[in-house]
Each structure stands twice: as C-alpha cells, then as structure tokens.
XYZ file of C-alpha atoms in Angstrom:
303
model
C 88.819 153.332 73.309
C 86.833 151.742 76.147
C 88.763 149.062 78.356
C 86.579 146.021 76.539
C 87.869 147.374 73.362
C 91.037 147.209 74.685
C 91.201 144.001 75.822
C 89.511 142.510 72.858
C 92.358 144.430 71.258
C 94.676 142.938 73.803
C 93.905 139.786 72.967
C 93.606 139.667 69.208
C 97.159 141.237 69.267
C 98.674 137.719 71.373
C 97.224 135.473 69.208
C 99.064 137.046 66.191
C 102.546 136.825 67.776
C 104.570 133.624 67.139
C 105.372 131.684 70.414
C 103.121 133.604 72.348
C 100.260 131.490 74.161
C 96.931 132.792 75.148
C 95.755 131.212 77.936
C 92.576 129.261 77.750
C 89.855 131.404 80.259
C 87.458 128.882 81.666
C 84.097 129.989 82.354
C 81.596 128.740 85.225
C 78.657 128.120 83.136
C 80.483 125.356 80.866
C 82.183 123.838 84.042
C 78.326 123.520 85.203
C 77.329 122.249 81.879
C 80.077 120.056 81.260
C 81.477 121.137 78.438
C 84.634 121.946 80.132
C 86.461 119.600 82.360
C 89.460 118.870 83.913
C 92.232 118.045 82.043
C 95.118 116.131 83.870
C 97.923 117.758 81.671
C 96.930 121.092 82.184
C 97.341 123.505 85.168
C 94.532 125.990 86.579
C 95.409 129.315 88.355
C 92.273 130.106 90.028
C 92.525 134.307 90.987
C 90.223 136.963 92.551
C 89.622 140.017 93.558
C 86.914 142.568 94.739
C 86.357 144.024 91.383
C 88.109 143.137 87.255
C 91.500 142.875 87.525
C 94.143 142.029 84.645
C 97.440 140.537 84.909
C 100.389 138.680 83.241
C 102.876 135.888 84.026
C 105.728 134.281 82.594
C 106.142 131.220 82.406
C 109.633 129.807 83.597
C 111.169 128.245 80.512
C 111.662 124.412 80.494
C 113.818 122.085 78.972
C 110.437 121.517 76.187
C 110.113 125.134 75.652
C 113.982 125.483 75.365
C 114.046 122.891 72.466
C 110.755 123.702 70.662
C 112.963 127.490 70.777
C 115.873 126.252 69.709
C 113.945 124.229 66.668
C 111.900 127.391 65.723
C 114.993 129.510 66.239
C 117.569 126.873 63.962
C 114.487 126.768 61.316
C 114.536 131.106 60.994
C 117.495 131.317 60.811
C 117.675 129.042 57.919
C 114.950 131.508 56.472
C 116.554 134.363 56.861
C 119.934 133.330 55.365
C 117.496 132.242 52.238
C 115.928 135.939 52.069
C 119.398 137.346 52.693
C 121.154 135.779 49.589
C 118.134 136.906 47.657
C 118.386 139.935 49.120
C 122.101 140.673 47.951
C 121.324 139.820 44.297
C 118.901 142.304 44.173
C 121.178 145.020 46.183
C 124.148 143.936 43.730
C 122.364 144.921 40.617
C 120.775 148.211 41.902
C 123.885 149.308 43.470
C 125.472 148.981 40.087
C 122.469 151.164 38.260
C 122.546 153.563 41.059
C 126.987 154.189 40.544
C 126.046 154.071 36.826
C 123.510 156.739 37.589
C 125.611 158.140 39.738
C 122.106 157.941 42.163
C 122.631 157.326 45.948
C 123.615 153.457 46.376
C 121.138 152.227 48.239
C 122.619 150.804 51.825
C 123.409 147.000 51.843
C 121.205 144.239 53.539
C 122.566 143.115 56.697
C 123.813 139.924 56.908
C 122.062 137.348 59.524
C 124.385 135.893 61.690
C 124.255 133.686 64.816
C 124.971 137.036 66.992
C 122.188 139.330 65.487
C 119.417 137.198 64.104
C 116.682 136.638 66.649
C 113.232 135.286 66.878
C 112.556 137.139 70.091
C 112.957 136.519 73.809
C 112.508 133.100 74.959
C 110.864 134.243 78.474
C 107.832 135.160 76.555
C 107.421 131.461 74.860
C 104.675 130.506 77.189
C 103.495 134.052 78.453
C 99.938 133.856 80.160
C 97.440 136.433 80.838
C 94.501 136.521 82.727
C 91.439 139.627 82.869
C 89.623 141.982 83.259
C 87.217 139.808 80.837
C 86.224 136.458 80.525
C 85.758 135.975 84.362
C 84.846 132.824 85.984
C 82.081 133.835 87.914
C 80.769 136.524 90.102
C 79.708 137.468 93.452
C 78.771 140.813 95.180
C 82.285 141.308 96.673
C 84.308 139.537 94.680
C 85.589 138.859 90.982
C 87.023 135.244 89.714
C 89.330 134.091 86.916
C 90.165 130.580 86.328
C 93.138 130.311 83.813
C 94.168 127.046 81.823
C 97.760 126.944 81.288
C 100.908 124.514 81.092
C 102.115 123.415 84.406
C 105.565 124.803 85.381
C 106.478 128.112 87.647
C 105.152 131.342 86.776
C 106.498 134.995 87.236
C 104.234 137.245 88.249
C 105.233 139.897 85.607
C 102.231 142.525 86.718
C 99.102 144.184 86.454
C 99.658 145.021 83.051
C 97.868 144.342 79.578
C 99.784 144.586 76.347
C 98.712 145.103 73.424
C 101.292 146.040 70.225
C 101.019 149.257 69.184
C 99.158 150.592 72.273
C 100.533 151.949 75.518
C 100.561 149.502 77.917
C 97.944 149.537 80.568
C 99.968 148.762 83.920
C 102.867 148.471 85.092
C 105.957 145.950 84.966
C 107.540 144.272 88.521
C 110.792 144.314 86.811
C 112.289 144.819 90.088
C 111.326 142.762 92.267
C 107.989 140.140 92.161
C 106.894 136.299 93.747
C 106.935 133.380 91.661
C 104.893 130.306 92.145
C 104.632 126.495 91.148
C 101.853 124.976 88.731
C 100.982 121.678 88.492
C 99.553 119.352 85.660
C 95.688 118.402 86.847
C 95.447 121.017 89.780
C 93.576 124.105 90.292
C 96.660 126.459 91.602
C 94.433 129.041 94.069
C 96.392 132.009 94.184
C 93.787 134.016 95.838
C 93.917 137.750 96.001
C 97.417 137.537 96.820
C 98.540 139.373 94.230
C 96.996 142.883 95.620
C 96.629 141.887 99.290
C 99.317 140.283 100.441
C 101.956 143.205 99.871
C 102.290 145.768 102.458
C 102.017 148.540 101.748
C 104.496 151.324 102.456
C 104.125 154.091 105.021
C 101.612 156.203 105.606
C 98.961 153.638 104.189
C 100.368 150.864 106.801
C 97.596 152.347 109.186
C 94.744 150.345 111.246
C 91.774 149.444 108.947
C 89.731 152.143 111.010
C 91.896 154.805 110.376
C 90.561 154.400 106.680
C 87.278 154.087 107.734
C 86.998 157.059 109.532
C 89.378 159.105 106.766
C 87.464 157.670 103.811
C 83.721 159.000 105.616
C 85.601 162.322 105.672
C 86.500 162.177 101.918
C 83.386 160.947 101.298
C 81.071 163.860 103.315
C 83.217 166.132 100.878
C 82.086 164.859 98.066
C 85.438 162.735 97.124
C 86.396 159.511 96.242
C 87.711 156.704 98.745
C 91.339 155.963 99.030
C 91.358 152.235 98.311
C 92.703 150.159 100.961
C 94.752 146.990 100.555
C 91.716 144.086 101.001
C 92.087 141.131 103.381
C 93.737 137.983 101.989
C 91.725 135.427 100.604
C 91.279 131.963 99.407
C 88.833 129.485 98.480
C 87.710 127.900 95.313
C 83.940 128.408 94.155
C 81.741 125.539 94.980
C 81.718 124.169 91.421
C 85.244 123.649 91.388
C 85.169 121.370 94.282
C 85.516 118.028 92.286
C 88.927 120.108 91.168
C 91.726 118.576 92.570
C 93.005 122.580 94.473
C 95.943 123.742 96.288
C 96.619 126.978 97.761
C 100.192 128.504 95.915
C 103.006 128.861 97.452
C 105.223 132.242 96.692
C 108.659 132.642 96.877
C 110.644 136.298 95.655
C 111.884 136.105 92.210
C 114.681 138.498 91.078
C 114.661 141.329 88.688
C 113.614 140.967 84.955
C 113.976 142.644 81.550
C 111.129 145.451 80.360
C 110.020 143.516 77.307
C 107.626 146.104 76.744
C 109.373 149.233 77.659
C 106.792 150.349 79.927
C 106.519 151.755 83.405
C 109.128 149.586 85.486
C 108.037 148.825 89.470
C 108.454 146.369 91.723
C 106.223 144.207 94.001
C 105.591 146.062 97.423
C 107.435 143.776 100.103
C 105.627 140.711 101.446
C 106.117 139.597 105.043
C 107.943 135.919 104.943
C 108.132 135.870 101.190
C 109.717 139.225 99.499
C 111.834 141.999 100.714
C 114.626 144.223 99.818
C 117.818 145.824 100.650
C 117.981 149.117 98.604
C 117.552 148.055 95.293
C 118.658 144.098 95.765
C 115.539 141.483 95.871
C 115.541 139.381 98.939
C 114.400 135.917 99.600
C 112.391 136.802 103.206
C 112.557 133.093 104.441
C 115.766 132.721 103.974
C 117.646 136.863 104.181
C 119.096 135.845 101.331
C 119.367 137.821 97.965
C 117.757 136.482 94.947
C 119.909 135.698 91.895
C 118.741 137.762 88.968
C 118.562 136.673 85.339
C 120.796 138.295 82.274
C 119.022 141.843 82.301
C 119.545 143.323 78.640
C 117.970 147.330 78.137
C 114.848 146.777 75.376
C 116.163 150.282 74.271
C 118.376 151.289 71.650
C 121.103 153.403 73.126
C 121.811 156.281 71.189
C 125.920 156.768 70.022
C-alpha cells in the first residue's frame, strides 16, 4: 500500500473512533481565498520541515474533556448493563438446553462493572494529528502544516501514524518527549523543532562539515546520504501574517502509556528543555525529574 493510501487509510480509521478528533488541516489556497479564517476559539500549530513529515499529539485533558468523559462514560455504562441483562436471559435459557443436551454450556456473559467496563483511555479524547498530506504550502526546502485544534497543552506523542488494523508507521516517545501550550486565536509556531532541536547522540554530534565531506564520499560510491539533523527554524508564511503567532515554548513531559503497542522511544535530549538520568525524564531548566502519569501495560499478560 503506498504511503497516500495509508494515510487516507489513516485518516478514515480516526474519524470512525468515538472521542477521537481529527484535526482540521488548513490549506494556503483557502486562507488566500478567504474561505478559511481565523477563528478566535480555536488554536493553530503551524509545523515544518524540509520534506512530508507526520506526527501525533495528545492533548492534555481538561476539566471539559474530563466531564464530556465522564458523561459519555456514565451513559455506556448504562448501555452496557442494558445489553448485559439481555444478555443473561439469553445465556440462562441456552445453558439449560445445552445441560439438557448434555452439549457444552456455553461460558457466561461477563458482568459490567464500575472496575472493568471502559470506553477507552481518556488521553486520547482530543488526540491530534498532523501529515504527511494535506500540507499548508510549499517551498523548495521546506514543507508546512498548519493544524486547527482546541487550545490547551499538547504531548508530543511522535512521528507516528495509526491506523487500526495496520502496523503503525513510527514510533512512540513513551519515554521521554516536550510538551507545549496552545492558545485559543493564535497560530502556535512550533517550527522544525520537533526533528532539529534534539541532539543527537554520539557519533552523529559531529561539525556540519564532517557530513559534508562523509556524505560526498557516500555519494562518489554510489550510496545514499546519512541525513543530518537540519538547523532550527521558525517563521510563519507570509499569508499568515494577519495571524495573531507565537513561537512555542517546550518544556519535558514524563513517560506515557503505548496506546498502540508499537515501537516505544523516547525524544533525543534537548539542551535547556529535556534530559535524562538513566531511564528518569528530566526537566533541563530546572535538574529536576519530571513526574510521570499512571503507566498501565496495553498488553495482556499471560498467567
């Protein structure tokens, strides 16, 4: 399957899940024709990078999002206890033909219960992603995505693209990533932060001419370029300059749960903003380690 199949794929598959948002992709061409403008109770993460990129963050739940959960969460379970009575009625009666029979009795519904029902995880209420497609605009050297979402913090979860079913393309920062504030009626400009700002870990934290020169090697050979960790940049495109903007500002954010149960990473450290001690996430402005949320495994341990 080819990666716009994918991602069409991708994104067919997050509309179908309840309490899952898609965020809105904003294009240049109806920002220049004016059928999209700025709406002061929505947030804008403006991204780029030198070539299609894909990504996903969560949003950091909020008292709303905690009550609209709590409502959808009272409501299913209300459901569930329906389908379960239901359920036990029909059980009843074939367990009774099947001792009759003497037939295998079939095994008995489970009852829902405040400890085992769930309408899955809460951190994923207001889950955002953003490429490869549907890009903002273009240039020679660079790639743009401009992302309409609800204001609030987002966790940079990864470079990864999810779609049910598939393998997940990318990875998950489960242990260690940088968080960031959005707010309502501002364009958020996160740059290419997200792949330039880490540093990289030894021996590719070398001088930008040591790749030069090792790269024309590989290339006189016939081989493909190592890819070196770009300069950071910022800067909104022209047409968003009526935007209100503001360039993020990161802090570390602890370890989280592999929703998806794929490959589990963490962000390479980030001078001033993320670094670790062994496997403990550290807040680099302060030296101080980074609280982590209840981790629970996503996989069912065997007995």
């Amino acid at each position: 399957m080819s990666m716009i199949l994918r991602t069409l794929a991708a994104l067919a598959a997050f509309a179908a899940l309840p309490g899952i948002v898609v965020a809105e992709t904003v294009e240049e061409k109806n920002v220049l024709a004016g059928k999209v403008k700025l709406d002061p109770a929505m947030g804008y993460i403006f991204t780029q990078a030198a070539n299609r990129t894909f990504g996903l963050f969560l949003r950091v739940p909020d008292d709303a999002t905690r009550a609209e959960y709590q409502k959808d969460w009272d409501e299913g379970f209300e459901k569930a206890k329906k389908k379960y009575a239901s359920a036990i009625k029909t059980w009843e009666k074939d367990a009774a033909i099947a001792r009759q029979t003497k037939a295998k009795v079939p095994e008995k519904p489970v009852e829902p219960t405040r400890e085992n029902f769930s309408i899955g995880s809460i951190e994923l209420r207001d889950m955002v992603s953003f490429g490869p497609m549907f890009i903002y605009n273009k240039a020679p050297t660079r790639f743009t995505y401009l992302t309409s979402v609800k204001p609030g913090t987002y966790i940079y979860y990864g470079p990864l693209m999810y779609s049910p079913g598939l393998v997940p393309a990318g990875q998950c920062y489960c242990m260690g990533t940088v968080k960031f504030d959005v707010k309502a009626g501002v364009v958020t400009d996160i740059g290419n932060f997200l792949v330039a700002a880490p540093k990289p870990a030894p021996p590719y934290d070398v001088t930008a001419q040591f790749w030069q020169d090792y790269n024309a090697k590989r290339e006189a050979k016939g081989k493909a370029p190592v890819l070196v960790t770009p300069e950071l940049a910022y800067g909104v495109p022209d047409s968003l300059k009526g935007w209100p903007s503001v360039q993020a500002e990161f802090h570390a954010s602890g370890k989280l749960n592999n929703y998806f149960g794929t490959v589990i990473t963490r962000m390479p450290p980030i001078p001033g903003v993320l670094d670790y001690r062994r496997d403990t996430v550290i807040d680099a402005r302060t030296g101080t380690a980074v609280p982590n949320p209840p981790i629970r495994t996503q996989v069912k341990l065997k007995k």
